[in-house]
mmCIF file of C-alpha atoms in Angstrom:
data_model
loop_
_atom_site.group_PDB
_atom_site.id
_atom_site.type_symbol
_atom_site.label_atom_id
_atom_site.label_comp_id
_atom_site.label_asym_id
_atom_site.label_seq_id
_atom_site.Cartn_x
_atom_site.Cartn_y
_atom_site.Cartn_z
ATOM 1 C CA LEU L 1 0.045 0.275 0.053
ATOM 2 C CA LYS L 2 0.773 3.299 -0.894
ATOM 3 C CA SER L 3 1.045 5.674 2.407
ATOM 4 C CA ASP L 4 0.580 9.829 2.328
ATOM 5 C CA ALA L 5 -0.582 12.225 5.086
ATOM 6 C CA HIS L 6 -4.193 11.386 3.587
ATOM 7 C CA SER L 7 -4.318 8.215 4.095
ATOM 8 C CA PRO L 8 -6.594 6.902 6.960
ATOM 9 C CA PRO L 9 -4.972 4.985 9.817
ATOM 10 C CA TRP L 10 -6.441 1.327 8.785
ATOM 11 C CA LEU L 11 -4.898 1.789 5.714
ATOM 12 C CA LEU L 12 -1.710 2.561 6.625
ATOM 13 C CA PRO L 13 1.067 -0.826 6.952
ATOM 14 C CA MET L 14 1.620 -1.713 10.619
ATOM 15 C CA ALA L 15 4.233 -2.719 11.997
ATOM 16 C CA ALA L 16 3.913 -6.091 14.106
ATOM 17 C CA PRO L 17 3.735 -5.349 17.968
ATOM 18 C CA HIS L 18 6.657 -6.619 20.340
ATOM 19 C CA GLY L 19 6.313 -10.603 20.247
ATOM 20 C CA ASN L 20 5.107 -11.211 16.572
ATOM 21 C CA SER L 21 1.878 -12.779 18.316
ATOM 22 C CA ALA L 22 -1.076 -12.900 16.066
ATOM 23 C CA SER L 23 -3.013 -12.282 19.337
ATOM 24 C CA ASP L 24 -1.489 -9.078 20.009
ATOM 25 C CA LEU L 25 -1.334 -8.213 15.982
ATOM 26 C CA VAL L 26 -5.864 -7.898 16.645
ATOM 27 C CA LYS L 27 -5.645 -6.535 19.475
ATOM 28 C CA SER L 28 -3.927 -3.577 18.462
ATOM 29 C CA LYS L 29 -5.604 -3.464 15.147
ATOM 30 C CA LEU L 30 -9.006 -3.390 17.526
ATOM 31 C CA ASP L 31 -7.724 -0.424 19.424
ATOM 32 C CA GLU L 32 -6.938 1.653 16.593
ATOM 33 C CA PHE L 33 -10.332 0.664 14.924
ATOM 34 C CA PHE L 34 -12.003 2.025 18.033
ATOM 35 C CA TRP L 35 -9.746 5.200 18.110
ATOM 36 C CA GLU L 36 -10.722 5.663 14.730
ATOM 37 C CA TRP L 37 -14.490 5.476 15.658
ATOM 38 C CA LEU L 38 -14.203 7.146 18.525
ATOM 39 C CA CYS L 39 -12.475 10.104 16.957
ATOM 40 C CA LEU L 40 -15.371 10.851 14.581
ATOM 41 C CA PRO L 41 -18.292 13.720 15.513
ATOM 42 C CA GLU L 42 -21.253 11.433 15.238
ATOM 43 C CA SER L 43 -19.353 9.030 17.979
ATOM 44 C CA GLN L 44 -18.346 12.185 20.415
ATOM 45 C CA LYS L 45 -21.583 13.163 20.264
ATOM 46 C CA ILE L 46 -23.373 9.836 21.238
ATOM 47 C CA VAL L 47 -20.553 8.997 23.707
ATOM 48 C CA ARG L 48 -21.711 12.735 25.753
ATOM 49 C CA GLN L 49 -25.604 11.902 25.805
ATOM 50 C CA SER L 50 -24.819 8.212 26.786
ATOM 51 C CA ILE L 51 -22.727 9.723 30.020
ATOM 52 C CA GLN L 52 -25.868 12.261 30.547
ATOM 53 C CA TYR L 53 -28.734 9.751 30.746
ATOM 54 C CA ALA L 54 -25.990 7.103 33.032
ATOM 55 C CA LYS L 55 -26.217 10.544 35.167
ATOM 56 C CA GLY L 56 -30.097 11.040 34.500
ATOM 57 C CA GLU L 57 -30.009 13.881 32.857
ATOM 58 C CA SER L 58 -32.017 12.818 30.458
ATOM 59 C CA SER L 59 -34.307 15.085 30.627
ATOM 60 C CA SER L 60 -31.664 18.048 30.180
ATOM 61 C CA LEU L 61 -31.345 16.775 26.575
ATOM 62 C CA GLU L 62 -33.295 18.455 24.006
ATOM 63 C CA THR L 63 -32.304 15.940 21.303
ATOM 64 C CA PRO L 64 -34.138 12.084 21.525
ATOM 65 C CA ALA L 65 -31.914 9.026 22.947
ATOM 66 C CA PRO L 66 -28.423 8.169 21.140
ATOM 67 C CA SER L 67 -30.455 5.466 20.331
ATOM 68 C CA PRO L 68 -33.724 2.486 21.667
ATOM 69 C CA HIS L 69 -32.083 0.786 23.822
ATOM 70 C CA PHE L 70 -31.358 4.048 25.755
ATOM 71 C CA SER L 71 -35.154 4.133 26.334
ATOM 72 C CA ALA L 72 -34.249 2.099 29.522
ATOM 73 C CA PHE L 73 -33.371 4.985 31.575
ATOM 74 C CA ARG L 74 -36.161 6.552 31.309
ATOM 75 C CA GLY L 75 -38.668 4.934 33.701
ATOM 76 C CA ALA L 76 -35.605 3.385 36.069
ATOM 77 C CA PRO L 77 -35.490 5.313 39.297
ATOM 78 C CA ALA L 78 -31.975 7.595 39.682
ATOM 79 C CA GLY L 79 -30.898 6.644 36.052
ATOM 80 C CA ARG L 80 -30.411 3.296 36.757
ATOM 81 C CA PRO L 81 -31.308 0.452 34.254
ATOM 82 C CA SER L 82 -33.905 -2.625 34.804
ATOM 83 C CA PRO L 83 -32.738 -5.105 36.079
ATOM 84 C CA PRO L 84 -33.620 -8.268 32.645
ATOM 85 C CA GLY L 85 -36.475 -9.624 34.798
ATOM 86 C CA SER L 86 -38.216 -6.903 35.751
ATOM 87 C CA PRO L 87 -41.254 -5.488 34.301
ATOM 88 C CA LEU L 88 -39.875 -2.020 33.818
ATOM 89 C CA SER L 89 -37.353 -4.026 31.423
ATOM 90 C CA ARG L 90 -40.205 -6.575 29.733
ATOM 91 C CA GLY L 91 -41.978 -2.888 28.906
ATOM 92 C CA LEU L 92 -38.485 -1.476 27.388
ATOM 93 C CA ILE L 93 -38.710 -4.803 25.028
ATOM 94 C CA ARG L 94 -41.791 -4.075 23.617
ATOM 95 C CA ASP L 95 -41.833 -0.216 22.960
ATOM 96 C CA THR L 96 -38.203 -0.730 21.422
ATOM 97 C CA LEU L 97 -39.899 -3.298 18.686
ATOM 98 C CA SER L 98 -42.777 -0.851 18.487
ATOM 99 C CA THR L 99 -40.236 2.240 17.808
ATOM 100 C CA SER L 100 -37.315 0.466 15.754
ATOM 101 C CA ASP L 101 -40.142 -1.252 13.433
ATOM 102 C CA SER L 102 -42.897 1.550 13.085
ATOM 103 C CA GLY L 103 -44.982 0.803 9.917
ATOM 104 C CA SER L 104 -43.420 -2.134 9.002
ATOM 105 C CA SER L 105 -44.645 -5.636 8.613
ATOM 106 C CA ALA L 106 -42.580 -6.332 12.206
ATOM 107 C CA THR L 107 -44.991 -4.421 13.994
ATOM 108 C CA SER L 108 -47.791 -6.210 13.027
ATOM 109 C CA ALA L 109 -46.297 -9.362 14.167
ATOM 110 C CA GLY L 110 -45.427 -8.009 17.416
ATOM 111 C CA SER L 111 -48.912 -6.886 18.086
ATOM 112 C CA ASP L 112 -50.519 -10.101 16.976
ATOM 113 C CA TRP L 113 -47.940 -11.862 19.727
ATOM 114 C CA GLN L 114 -48.807 -9.577 22.351
ATOM 115 C CA SER L 115 -52.809 -9.999 21.706
ATOM 116 C CA ALA L 116 -52.449 -13.873 20.921
ATOM 117 C CA SER L 117 -53.750 -14.359 25.010
ATOM 118 C CA THR L 118 -57.718 -14.551 25.262
ATOM 119 C CA ALA L 119 -57.901 -12.832 28.320
ATOM 120 C CA ALA L 120 -59.094 -9.179 28.163
ATOM 121 C CA PRO L 121 -56.390 -6.819 28.771
ATOM 122 C CA THR L 122 -55.798 -4.986 32.446
ATOM 123 C CA PRO L 123 -55.226 -1.290 33.200
ATOM 124 C CA SER L 124 -51.743 -1.574 32.986
ATOM 125 C CA SER L 125 -50.698 -3.596 30.012
ATOM 126 C CA PRO L 126 -49.999 -2.086 26.581
ATOM 127 C CA ARG L 127 -53.215 -2.579 24.553
ATOM 128 C CA GLN L 128 -55.477 -1.235 27.307
ATOM 129 C CA ARG L 129 -52.956 2.188 27.640
ATOM 130 C CA GLY L 130 -53.435 2.813 23.940
ATOM 131 C CA GLN L 131 -57.027 2.657 23.899
ATOM 132 C CA GLN L 132 -58.731 6.152 23.577
ATOM 133 C CA PRO L 133 -60.241 7.875 26.336
ATOM 134 C CA GLY L 134 -63.874 7.030 26.499
ATOM 135 C CA THR L 135 -63.728 3.768 24.822
ATOM 136 C CA PRO L 136 -64.974 0.755 26.816
ATOM 137 C CA ALA L 137 -63.107 -1.727 28.207
ATOM 138 C CA THR L 138 -63.116 -5.675 26.302
ATOM 139 C CA PRO L 139 -65.339 -7.776 28.770
ATOM 140 C CA ALA L 140 -63.378 -10.282 30.963
ATOM 141 C CA ALA L 141 -63.246 -13.970 28.890
ATOM 142 C CA PRO L 142 -65.478 -16.420 30.863
ATOM 143 C CA PRO L 143 -63.533 -19.337 32.613
ATOM 144 C CA VAL L 144 -61.946 -22.366 30.990
ATOM 145 C CA ARG L 145 -62.291 -25.910 31.702
ATOM 146 C CA ALA L 146 -60.656 -29.083 30.817
ATOM 147 C CA ASP L 147 -62.976 -31.335 29.572
ATOM 148 C CA ALA L 148 -62.377 -35.487 28.626
ATOM 149 C CA ASP L 149 -62.280 -35.002 25.265
ATOM 150 C CA GLY L 150 -59.110 -33.165 25.708
ATOM 151 C CA ALA L 151 -60.351 -29.773 24.475
ATOM 152 C CA ALA L 152 -61.074 -26.733 26.738
ATOM 153 C CA ARG L 153 -64.541 -24.801 26.463
ATOM 154 C CA ALA L 154 -66.294 -21.909 28.489
ATOM 155 C CA PRO L 155 -69.425 -22.298 30.400
ATOM 156 C CA ALA L 156 -72.323 -22.195 28.314
ATOM 157 C CA GLY L 157 -74.329 -18.481 27.901
ATOM 158 C CA GLY L 158 -70.371 -16.699 27.244
ATOM 159 C CA GLU L 159 -68.240 -16.215 24.785
ATOM 160 C CA SER L 160 -66.779 -19.328 24.212
ATOM 161 C CA HIS L 161 -62.340 -19.713 23.854
ATOM 162 C CA VAL L 162 -61.472 -22.744 23.012
ATOM 163 C CA ILE L 163 -58.316 -23.983 23.472
ATOM 164 C CA PRO L 164 -56.309 -25.421 20.241
ATOM 165 C CA ARG L 165 -57.011 -29.547 21.019
ATOM 166 C CA PHE L 166 -53.295 -30.961 21.707
ATOM 167 C CA TRP L 167 -54.604 -34.605 22.537
ATOM 168 C CA TRP L 168 -56.103 -37.238 20.606
ATOM 169 C CA PRO L 169 -57.491 -40.193 23.605
ATOM 170 C CA LYS L 170 -57.532 -43.417 22.173
ATOM 171 C CA ARG L 171 -61.127 -43.686 23.680
ATOM 172 C CA SER L 172 -63.699 -41.083 25.107
ATOM 173 C CA ARG L 173 -63.739 -42.902 28.394
ATOM 174 C CA PRO L 174 -61.797 -45.809 29.788
ATOM 175 C CA SER L 175 -63.606 -49.091 29.480
ATOM 176 C CA ASP L 176 -66.059 -50.678 31.546
ATOM 177 C CA THR L 177 -64.613 -53.699 32.381
ATOM 178 C CA LEU L 178 -61.327 -54.539 32.784
ATOM 179 C CA THR L 179 -59.332 -56.635 30.501
ATOM 180 C CA PRO L 180 -58.398 -60.331 32.066
ATOM 181 C CA GLU L 181 -54.870 -59.432 31.945
ATOM 182 C CA THR L 182 -55.238 -56.759 34.057
ATOM 183 C CA ARG L 183 -57.981 -58.628 36.885
ATOM 184 C CA ASN L 184 -54.722 -61.293 36.839
ATOM 185 C CA GLN L 185 -52.437 -59.159 37.372
ATOM 186 C CA ILE L 186 -54.088 -58.360 40.303
ATOM 187 C CA HIS L 187 -55.080 -61.614 41.840
ATOM 188 C CA ASP L 188 -51.234 -61.981 41.287
ATOM 189 C CA HIS L 189 -50.530 -58.997 43.691
ATOM 190 C CA PHE L 190 -52.756 -60.421 45.988
ATOM 191 C CA VAL L 191 -51.541 -64.228 45.862
ATOM 192 C CA LYS L 192 -47.687 -61.844 46.124
ATOM 193 C CA GLN L 193 -48.008 -59.926 48.952
ATOM 194 C CA GLY L 194 -50.294 -63.292 50.668
ATOM 195 C CA ILE L 195 -53.476 -61.109 51.048
ATOM 196 C CA THR L 196 -56.241 -63.095 52.233
ATOM 197 C CA ASP L 197 -58.767 -60.680 53.604
ATOM 198 C CA GLY L 198 -57.826 -57.976 51.706
ATOM 199 C CA ILE L 199 -55.670 -54.636 51.426
ATOM 200 C CA ARG L 200 -55.976 -52.373 54.145
ATOM 201 C CA THR L 201 -52.919 -50.157 54.016
ATOM 202 C CA TYR L 202 -51.655 -47.998 51.162
ATOM 203 C CA GLN L 203 -48.462 -50.144 51.170
ATOM 204 C CA GLN L 204 -50.259 -52.700 49.923
ATOM 205 C CA LEU L 205 -52.337 -50.932 46.917
ATOM 206 C CA GLU L 206 -48.480 -49.396 45.964
ATOM 207 C CA PRO L 207 -47.062 -52.257 43.929
ATOM 208 C CA ILE L 208 -50.409 -52.706 42.210
ATOM 209 C CA VAL L 209 -51.171 -48.489 41.305
ATOM 210 C CA THR L 210 -47.055 -48.642 39.778
ATOM 211 C CA GLU L 211 -46.954 -51.873 38.505
ATOM 212 C CA VAL L 212 -50.507 -52.796 37.067
ATOM 213 C CA PHE L 213 -52.031 -49.778 36.611
ATOM 214 C CA ASN L 214 -48.924 -47.569 35.826
ATOM 215 C CA LEU L 215 -49.357 -44.524 37.656
ATOM 216 C CA SER L 216 -46.988 -43.005 39.649
ATOM 217 C CA LYS L 217 -46.358 -43.710 43.435
ATOM 218 C CA TYR L 218 -47.926 -40.272 44.293
ATOM 219 C CA PHE L 219 -51.165 -41.328 43.032
ATOM 220 C CA VAL L 220 -51.045 -44.884 45.429
ATOM 221 C CA VAL L 221 -52.372 -42.512 48.780
ATOM 222 C CA PRO L 222 -55.595 -40.528 46.888
ATOM 223 C CA ILE L 223 -56.596 -43.682 45.084
ATOM 224 C CA PHE L 224 -56.708 -45.633 48.458
ATOM 225 C CA HIS L 225 -58.721 -42.878 49.613
ATOM 226 C CA LYS L 226 -61.221 -42.668 46.730
ATOM 227 C CA ILE L 227 -61.538 -46.352 47.563
ATOM 228 C CA LYS L 228 -62.674 -45.620 50.943
ATOM 229 C CA VAL L 229 -64.800 -43.176 50.093
ATOM 230 C CA PHE L 230 -66.421 -45.408 47.281
ATOM 231 C CA TYR L 231 -67.545 -47.637 49.556
ATOM 232 C CA ASP L 232 -68.572 -45.359 52.460
ATOM 233 C CA ILE L 233 -65.688 -46.632 54.388
ATOM 234 C CA ILE L 234 -64.626 -43.232 55.796
ATOM 235 C CA ASP L 235 -66.305 -39.408 54.925
ATOM 236 C CA SER L 236 -64.671 -37.721 51.491
ATOM 237 C CA SER L 237 -64.192 -34.909 53.407
ATOM 238 C CA ALA L 238 -61.550 -36.505 56.001
ATOM 239 C CA LYS L 239 -58.678 -35.437 53.719
ATOM 240 C CA SER L 240 -55.799 -34.120 56.288
ATOM 241 C CA LYS L 241 -52.895 -36.197 55.918
ATOM 242 C CA ALA L 242 -53.341 -38.569 58.530
ATOM 243 C CA ALA L 243 -57.049 -39.830 58.034
ATOM 244 C CA LEU L 244 -55.162 -40.085 54.197
ATOM 245 C CA LEU L 245 -52.685 -42.369 55.382
ATOM 246 C CA ASN L 246 -54.907 -44.250 57.955
ATOM 247 C CA PRO L 247 -55.677 -48.486 57.111
ATOM 248 C CA SER L 248 -58.714 -48.860 56.034
ATOM 249 C CA PRO L 249 -60.914 -50.083 58.876
ATOM 250 C CA VAL L 250 -62.933 -52.071 56.199
ATOM 251 C CA PRO L 251 -60.547 -54.195 54.369
ATOM 252 C CA ILE L 252 -60.884 -53.818 50.490
ATOM 253 C CA ASN L 253 -60.736 -57.583 48.728
ATOM 254 C CA GLU L 254 -59.941 -58.192 45.091
ATOM 255 C CA GLN L 255 -63.392 -57.892 43.345
ATOM 256 C CA MET L 256 -63.758 -54.435 45.738
ATOM 257 C CA LEU L 257 -60.790 -53.081 43.800
ATOM 258 C CA ILE L 258 -61.273 -54.785 40.090
ATOM 259 C CA SER L 259 -65.246 -53.001 40.479
ATOM 260 C CA TRP L 260 -63.842 -49.755 41.836
ATOM 261 C CA CYS L 261 -61.358 -49.897 39.048
ATOM 262 C CA GLN L 262 -63.529 -50.141 35.654
ATOM 263 C CA GLY L 263 -64.614 -47.408 34.196
ATOM 264 C CA LYS L 264 -61.706 -45.705 35.649
ATOM 265 C CA ILE L 265 -58.261 -47.525 35.145
ATOM 266 C CA GLN L 266 -57.016 -47.547 31.183
ATOM 267 C CA THR L 267 -53.809 -49.743 31.465
ATOM 268 C CA ASP L 268 -53.261 -48.731 27.817
ATOM 269 C CA ASP L 269 -53.775 -44.744 27.932
ATOM 270 C CA LEU L 270 -52.148 -42.912 31.476
ATOM 271 C CA VAL L 271 -53.900 -40.051 30.491
ATOM 272 C CA LEU L 272 -57.451 -41.254 30.518
ATOM 273 C CA SER L 273 -56.872 -43.197 33.872
ATOM 274 C CA PHE L 274 -55.390 -39.705 35.380
ATOM 275 C CA PHE L 275 -58.173 -37.758 34.010
ATOM 276 C CA TYR L 276 -60.839 -39.986 35.814
ATOM 277 C CA VAL L 277 -58.797 -40.835 39.024
ATOM 278 C CA VAL L 278 -58.273 -37.365 39.462
ATOM 279 C CA LYS L 279 -62.042 -35.959 38.857
ATOM 280 C CA LYS L 280 -64.780 -36.762 40.788
ATOM 281 C CA GLU L 281 -67.709 -39.170 40.389
ATOM 282 C CA HIS L 282 -70.113 -36.664 39.266
ATOM 283 C CA ASN L 283 -68.088 -33.951 37.239
ATOM 284 C CA ASP L 284 -66.523 -34.479 33.715
ATOM 285 C CA TRP L 285 -64.084 -32.166 34.354
ATOM 286 C CA ILE L 286 -60.479 -31.868 36.629
ATOM 287 C CA GLU L 287 -61.260 -28.645 39.445
ATOM 288 C CA ARG L 288 -58.499 -27.213 41.641
ATOM 289 C CA GLU L 289 -59.954 -29.083 44.638
ATOM 290 C CA ASP L 290 -59.691 -32.318 42.744
ATOM 291 C CA PHE L 291 -55.808 -32.144 43.969
ATOM 292 C CA SER L 292 -56.340 -31.749 47.523
ATOM 293 C CA ILE L 293 -55.514 -35.044 47.955
ATOM 294 C CA PHE L 294 -52.550 -35.684 45.971
#
């Protein structure tokens, strides 16, 4: 390269730094680029504005922020940026997207992303803040519930918001009779444990739940409780830890267990078994209260 007084510094030949190390050469070149950038008038303006924003003097500036990212200092106390997970920083991301992509298709995509939720906007949400004065707020959506067919629906009488179906069961409900194979497995466990009069403790029921029903061991105590309630051995309101773990005053024999399982346990569809074991007998949906015994 021909060197002269008017050539920019990065075009001038540069001697290798001491030690002839490739990393030292790269570092030296980067330092050279940085100082060249820092000498530009536009760069000096950005640096000065950044310092003023950092000191909390943004209100005295007549010019806009040097970049959309400096808007982080606007809503933070004492001019300090908000932590990445704070509500202020989450609002910053939305504001930055709408500012940088105004009038473009990206803005439309961002708006669709923000409005994907079916719940009504709260007064502090971006959609509510942008609402014109006097415009009635969007009414709250009715609650939804999970049904046995794998979809979720709102109660009748209100606007329906259907959750897209994500599960297709093999059948709509468990079979009313257990397969001979499942019956034999239950019988084998009674014989293996030497249970002659019937199951009295949840420990005796555990291998049947985990190995025959193929359910988690966390279902053992709830199923033990539901069987006792089903045969009126205990009251359904007895949900304390001691009541759940207490032995059954009446032994649960093999036929009683099989009768309870019919219409609830489907060994080849664990999701269906989960639904019918957890829900109440008279319901076709799961409620939060159903998990109180788990």
